[in-house]
Structures are given as C-alpha cells and as structure tokens.
Tab-separated table of N, CA and C in Angstrom:
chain	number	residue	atom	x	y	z
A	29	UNK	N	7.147	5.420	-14.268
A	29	UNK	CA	5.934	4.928	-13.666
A	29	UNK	C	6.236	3.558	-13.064
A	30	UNK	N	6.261	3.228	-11.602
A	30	UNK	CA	6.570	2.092	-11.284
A	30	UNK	C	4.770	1.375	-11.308
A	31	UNK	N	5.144	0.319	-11.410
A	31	UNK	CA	4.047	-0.386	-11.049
A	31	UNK	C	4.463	-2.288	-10.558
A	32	UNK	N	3.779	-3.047	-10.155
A	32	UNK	CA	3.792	-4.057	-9.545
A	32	UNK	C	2.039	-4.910	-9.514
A	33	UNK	N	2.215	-5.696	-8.516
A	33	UNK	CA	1.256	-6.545	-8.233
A	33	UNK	C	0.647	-6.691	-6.486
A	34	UNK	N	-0.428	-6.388	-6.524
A	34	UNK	CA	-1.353	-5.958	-4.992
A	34	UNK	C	-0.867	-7.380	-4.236
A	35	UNK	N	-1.739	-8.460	-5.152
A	35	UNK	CA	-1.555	-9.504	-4.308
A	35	UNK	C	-0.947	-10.436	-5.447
A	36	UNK	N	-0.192	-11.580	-4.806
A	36	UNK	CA	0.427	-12.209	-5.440
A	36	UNK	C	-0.473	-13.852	-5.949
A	37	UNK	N	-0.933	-13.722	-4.524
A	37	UNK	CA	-1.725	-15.579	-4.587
A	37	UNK	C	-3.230	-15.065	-4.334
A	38	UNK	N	-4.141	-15.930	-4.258
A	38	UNK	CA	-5.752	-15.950	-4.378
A	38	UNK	C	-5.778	-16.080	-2.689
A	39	UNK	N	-6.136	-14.835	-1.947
A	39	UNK	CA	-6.231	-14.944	-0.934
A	39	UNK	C	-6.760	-16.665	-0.304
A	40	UNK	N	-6.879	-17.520	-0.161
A	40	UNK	CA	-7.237	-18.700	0.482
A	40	UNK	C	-5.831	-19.812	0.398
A	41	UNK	N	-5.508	-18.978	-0.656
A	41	UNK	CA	-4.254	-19.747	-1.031
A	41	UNK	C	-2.520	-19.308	0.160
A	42	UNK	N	-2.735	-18.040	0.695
A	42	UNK	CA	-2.516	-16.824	1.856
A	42	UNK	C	-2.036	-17.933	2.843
A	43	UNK	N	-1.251	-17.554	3.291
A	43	UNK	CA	-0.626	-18.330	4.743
A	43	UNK	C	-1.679	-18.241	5.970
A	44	UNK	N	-2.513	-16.991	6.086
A	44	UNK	CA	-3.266	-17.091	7.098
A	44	UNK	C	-4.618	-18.327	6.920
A	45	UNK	N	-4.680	-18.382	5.748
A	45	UNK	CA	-6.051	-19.613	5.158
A	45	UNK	C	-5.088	-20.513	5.487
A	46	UNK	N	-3.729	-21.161	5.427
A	46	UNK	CA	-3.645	-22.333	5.175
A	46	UNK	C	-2.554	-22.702	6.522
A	47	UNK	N	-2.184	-21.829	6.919
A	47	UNK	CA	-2.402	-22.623	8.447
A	47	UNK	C	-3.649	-22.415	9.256
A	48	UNK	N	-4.375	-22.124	8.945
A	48	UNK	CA	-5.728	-21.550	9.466
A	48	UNK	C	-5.497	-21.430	11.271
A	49	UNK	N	-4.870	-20.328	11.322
A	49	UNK	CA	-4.844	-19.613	12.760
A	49	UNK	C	-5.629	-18.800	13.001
A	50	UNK	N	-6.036	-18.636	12.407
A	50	UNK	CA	-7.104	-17.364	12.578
A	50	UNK	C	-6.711	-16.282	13.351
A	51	UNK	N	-8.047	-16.076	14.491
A	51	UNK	CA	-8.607	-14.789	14.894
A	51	UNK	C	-8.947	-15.179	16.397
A	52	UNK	N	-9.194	-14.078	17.224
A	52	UNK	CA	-9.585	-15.005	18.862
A	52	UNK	C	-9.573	-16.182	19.395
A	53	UNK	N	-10.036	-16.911	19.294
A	53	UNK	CA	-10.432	-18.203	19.776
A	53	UNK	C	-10.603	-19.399	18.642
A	54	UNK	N	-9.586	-19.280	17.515
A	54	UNK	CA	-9.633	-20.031	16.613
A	54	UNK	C	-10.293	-20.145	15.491
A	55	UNK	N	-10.960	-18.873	15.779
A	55	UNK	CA	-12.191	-18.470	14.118
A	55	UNK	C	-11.483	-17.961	13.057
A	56	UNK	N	-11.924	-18.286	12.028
A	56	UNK	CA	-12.943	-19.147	11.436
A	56	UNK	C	-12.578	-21.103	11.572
A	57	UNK	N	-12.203	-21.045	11.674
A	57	UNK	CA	-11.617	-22.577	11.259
A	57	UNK	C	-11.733	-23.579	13.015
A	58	UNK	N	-11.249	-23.269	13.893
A	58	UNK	CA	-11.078	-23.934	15.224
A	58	UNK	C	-12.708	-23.458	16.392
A	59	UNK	N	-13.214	-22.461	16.092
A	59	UNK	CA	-13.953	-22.483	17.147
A	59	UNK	C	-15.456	-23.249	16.697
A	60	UNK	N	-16.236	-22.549	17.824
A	60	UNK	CA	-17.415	-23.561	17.520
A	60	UNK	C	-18.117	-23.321	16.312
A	61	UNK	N	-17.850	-22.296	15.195
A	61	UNK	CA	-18.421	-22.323	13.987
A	61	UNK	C	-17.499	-23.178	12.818
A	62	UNK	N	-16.219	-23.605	12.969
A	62	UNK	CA	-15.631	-24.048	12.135
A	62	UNK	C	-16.003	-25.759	11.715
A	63	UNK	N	-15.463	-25.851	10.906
A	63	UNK	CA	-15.550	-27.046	10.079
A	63	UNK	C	-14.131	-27.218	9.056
A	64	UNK	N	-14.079	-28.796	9.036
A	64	UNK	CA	-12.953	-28.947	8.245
A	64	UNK	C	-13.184	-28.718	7.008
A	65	UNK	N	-11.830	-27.972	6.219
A	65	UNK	CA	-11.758	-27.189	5.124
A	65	UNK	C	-10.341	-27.527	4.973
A	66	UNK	N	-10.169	-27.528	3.518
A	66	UNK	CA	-8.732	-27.253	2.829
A	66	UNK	C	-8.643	-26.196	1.884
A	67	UNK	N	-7.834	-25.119	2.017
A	67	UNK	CA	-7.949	-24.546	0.596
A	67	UNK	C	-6.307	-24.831	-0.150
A	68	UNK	N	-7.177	-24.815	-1.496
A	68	UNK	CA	-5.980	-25.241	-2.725
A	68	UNK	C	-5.723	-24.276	-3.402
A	69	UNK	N	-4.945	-23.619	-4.260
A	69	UNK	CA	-4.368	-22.915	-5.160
A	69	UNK	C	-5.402	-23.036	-6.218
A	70	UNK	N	-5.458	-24.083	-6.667
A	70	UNK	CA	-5.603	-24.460	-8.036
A	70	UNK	C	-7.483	-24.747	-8.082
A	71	UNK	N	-8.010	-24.089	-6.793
A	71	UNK	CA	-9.583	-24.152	-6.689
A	71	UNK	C	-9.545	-23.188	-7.130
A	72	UNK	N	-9.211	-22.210	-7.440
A	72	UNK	CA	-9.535	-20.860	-7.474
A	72	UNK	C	-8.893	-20.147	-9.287
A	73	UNK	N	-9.069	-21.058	-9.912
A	73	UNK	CA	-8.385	-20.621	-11.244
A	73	UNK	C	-8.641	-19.263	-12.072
A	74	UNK	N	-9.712	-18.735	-11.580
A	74	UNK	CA	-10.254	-17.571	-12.224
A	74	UNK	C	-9.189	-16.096	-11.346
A	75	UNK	N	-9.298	-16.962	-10.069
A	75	UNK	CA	-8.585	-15.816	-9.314
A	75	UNK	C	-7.018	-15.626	-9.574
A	76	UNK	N	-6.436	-17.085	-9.760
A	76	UNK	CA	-5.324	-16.876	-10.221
A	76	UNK	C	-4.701	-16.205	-11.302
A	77	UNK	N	-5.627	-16.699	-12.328
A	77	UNK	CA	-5.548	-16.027	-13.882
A	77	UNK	C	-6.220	-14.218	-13.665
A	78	UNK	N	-6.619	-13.815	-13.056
A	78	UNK	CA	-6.599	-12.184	-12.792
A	78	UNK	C	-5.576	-12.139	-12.045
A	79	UNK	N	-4.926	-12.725	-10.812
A	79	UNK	CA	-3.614	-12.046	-10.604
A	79	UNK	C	-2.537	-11.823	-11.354
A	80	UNK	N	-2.341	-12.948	-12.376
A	80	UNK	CA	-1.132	-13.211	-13.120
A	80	UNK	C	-1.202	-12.630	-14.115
A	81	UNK	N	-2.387	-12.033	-14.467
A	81	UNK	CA	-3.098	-10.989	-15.507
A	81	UNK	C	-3.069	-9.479	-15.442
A	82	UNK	N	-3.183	-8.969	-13.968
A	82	UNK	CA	-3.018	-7.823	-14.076
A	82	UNK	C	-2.107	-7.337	-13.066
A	83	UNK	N	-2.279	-5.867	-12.944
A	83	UNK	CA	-0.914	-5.047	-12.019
A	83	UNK	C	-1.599	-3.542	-11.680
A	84	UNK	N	-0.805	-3.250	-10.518
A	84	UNK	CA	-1.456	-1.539	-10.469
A	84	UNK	C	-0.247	-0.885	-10.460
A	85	UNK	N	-0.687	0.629	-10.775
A	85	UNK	CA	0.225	1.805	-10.264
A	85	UNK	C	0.628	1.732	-9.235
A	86	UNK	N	1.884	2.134	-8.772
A	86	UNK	CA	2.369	2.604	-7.407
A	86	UNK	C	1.999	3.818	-7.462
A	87	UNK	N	1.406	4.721	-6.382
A	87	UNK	CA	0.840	5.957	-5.682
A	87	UNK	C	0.621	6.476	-6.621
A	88	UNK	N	-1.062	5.815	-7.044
A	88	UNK	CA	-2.083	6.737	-7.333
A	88	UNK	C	-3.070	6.821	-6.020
A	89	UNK	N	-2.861	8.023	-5.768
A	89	UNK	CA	-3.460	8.509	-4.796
A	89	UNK	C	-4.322	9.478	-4.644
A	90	UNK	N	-5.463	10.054	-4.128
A	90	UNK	CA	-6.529	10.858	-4.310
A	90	UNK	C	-5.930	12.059	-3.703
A	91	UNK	N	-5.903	13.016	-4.667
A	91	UNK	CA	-7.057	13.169	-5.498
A	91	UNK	C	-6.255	13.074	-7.137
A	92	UNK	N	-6.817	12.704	-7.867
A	92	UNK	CA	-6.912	11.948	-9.204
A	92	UNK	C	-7.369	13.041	-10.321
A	93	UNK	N	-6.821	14.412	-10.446
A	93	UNK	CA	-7.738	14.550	-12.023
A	93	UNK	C	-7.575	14.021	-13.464
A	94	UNK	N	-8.519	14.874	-13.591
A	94	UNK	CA	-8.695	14.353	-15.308
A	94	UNK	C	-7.148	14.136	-15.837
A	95	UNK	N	-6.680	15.352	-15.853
A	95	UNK	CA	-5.332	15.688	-16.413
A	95	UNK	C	-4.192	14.769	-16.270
A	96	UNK	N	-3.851	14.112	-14.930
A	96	UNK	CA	-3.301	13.303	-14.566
A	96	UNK	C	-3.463	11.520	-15.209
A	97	UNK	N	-4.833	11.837	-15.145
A	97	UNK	CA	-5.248	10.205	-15.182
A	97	UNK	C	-5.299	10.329	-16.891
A	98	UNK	N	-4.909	11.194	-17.908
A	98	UNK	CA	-5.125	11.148	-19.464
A	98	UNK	C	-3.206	11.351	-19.321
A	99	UNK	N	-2.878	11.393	-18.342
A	99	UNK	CA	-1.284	11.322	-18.863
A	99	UNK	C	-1.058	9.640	-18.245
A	100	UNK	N	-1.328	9.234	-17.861
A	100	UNK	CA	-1.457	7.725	-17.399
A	100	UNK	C	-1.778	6.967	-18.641
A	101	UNK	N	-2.959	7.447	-19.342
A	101	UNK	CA	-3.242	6.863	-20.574
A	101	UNK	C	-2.670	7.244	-21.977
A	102	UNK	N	-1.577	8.243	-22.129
A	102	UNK	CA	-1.159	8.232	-22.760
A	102	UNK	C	0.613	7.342	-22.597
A	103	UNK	N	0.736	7.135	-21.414
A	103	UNK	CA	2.086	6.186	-20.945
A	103	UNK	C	1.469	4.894	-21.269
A	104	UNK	N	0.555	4.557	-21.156
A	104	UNK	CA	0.143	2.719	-21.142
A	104	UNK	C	0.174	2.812	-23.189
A	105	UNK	N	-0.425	3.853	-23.953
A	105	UNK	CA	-0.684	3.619	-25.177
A	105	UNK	C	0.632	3.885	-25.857
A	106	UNK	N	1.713	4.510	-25.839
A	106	UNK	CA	2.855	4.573	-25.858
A	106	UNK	C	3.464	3.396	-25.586
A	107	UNK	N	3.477	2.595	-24.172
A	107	UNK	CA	4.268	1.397	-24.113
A	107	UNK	C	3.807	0.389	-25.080
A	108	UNK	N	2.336	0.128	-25.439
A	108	UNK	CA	1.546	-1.134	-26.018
A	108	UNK	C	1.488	-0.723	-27.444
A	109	UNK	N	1.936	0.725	-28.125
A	109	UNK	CA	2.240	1.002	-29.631
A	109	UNK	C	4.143	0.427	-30.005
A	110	UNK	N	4.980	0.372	-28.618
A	110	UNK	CA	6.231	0.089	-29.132
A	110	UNK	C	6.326	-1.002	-28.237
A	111	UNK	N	5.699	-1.692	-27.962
A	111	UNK	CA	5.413	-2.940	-27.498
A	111	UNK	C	6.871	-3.805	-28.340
A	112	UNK	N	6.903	-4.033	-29.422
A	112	UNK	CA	8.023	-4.846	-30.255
A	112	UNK	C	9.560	-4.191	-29.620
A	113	UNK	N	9.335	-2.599	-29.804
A	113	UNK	CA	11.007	-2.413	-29.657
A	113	UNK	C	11.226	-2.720	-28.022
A	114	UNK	N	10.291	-2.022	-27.295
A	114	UNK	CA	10.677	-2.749	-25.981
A	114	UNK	C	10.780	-3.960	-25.286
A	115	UNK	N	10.565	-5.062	-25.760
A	115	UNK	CA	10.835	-6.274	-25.758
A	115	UNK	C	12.161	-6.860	-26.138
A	116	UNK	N	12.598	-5.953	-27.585
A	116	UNK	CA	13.737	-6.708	-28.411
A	116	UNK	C	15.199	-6.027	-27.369
C-alpha cells in the first residue's frame, strides 16, 4: 500500500501566494481589488499541524466497495497492532 502526502505546506504558504503572481491582470494581489498582504507559514498553525499529521492512499479510486475499503482497514490495524516491531 503506498501512501504519501497531498500537500506538503498550508496552501498560502505555496509559491503561487508568495510571489503573488497570480491570475490575468494581477489578481488577487496586483489588480484593482488587491491590497497589501503577506502570507507566513507559521499564521496558519492548525493547517500545518494537519499536514504534518496526516497522509492519503495512493489510487483509491472510484468505485470503492465495502470489501475493498474493510481490507484497507484491516492493513492500517495490522500496521498500528505491530507498531513496536516495525519501528525496531
């Protein structure tokens, strides 16, 4: 079962927020609706602590049955019962 992480940083924290290039004509940030803004990493602590917190499956993909998704849960309860030997 591979699995990984969707996103890595708190979207604002994202290269597109922080050079703020935006979109057409400088939106959000450069055209006539923008305003000066900074975004920080460390504004967003809740978001960070769920990235660094969780992870998804690679290709779970629809359609999803029962059957499938109770063999998923028997791989996660298996890893977190030998949790010790797989570590050591």
């Amino acid at each position: 079962m591979n699995v990984g992480q969707w996103q890595r940083t708190p979207v604002p924290a994202q290269e597109i927020c922080q050079t703020q290039i935006g979109y057409g004509k400088g939106c959000p940030w450069t055209c006539g609706y923008g305003r000066p803004i900074e975004y920080r990493q460390e504004d967003y602590p809740v978001a960070t602590a769920f990235i660094d917190s969780h992870f998804y499956i690679y290709d779970v993909n629809p359609p999803n049955d029962l059957g499938l998704m109770k063999l998923y849960i028997a791989a996660f309860e298996k890893v977190m019962t030998n949790l010790d030997d797989i570590i050591a």
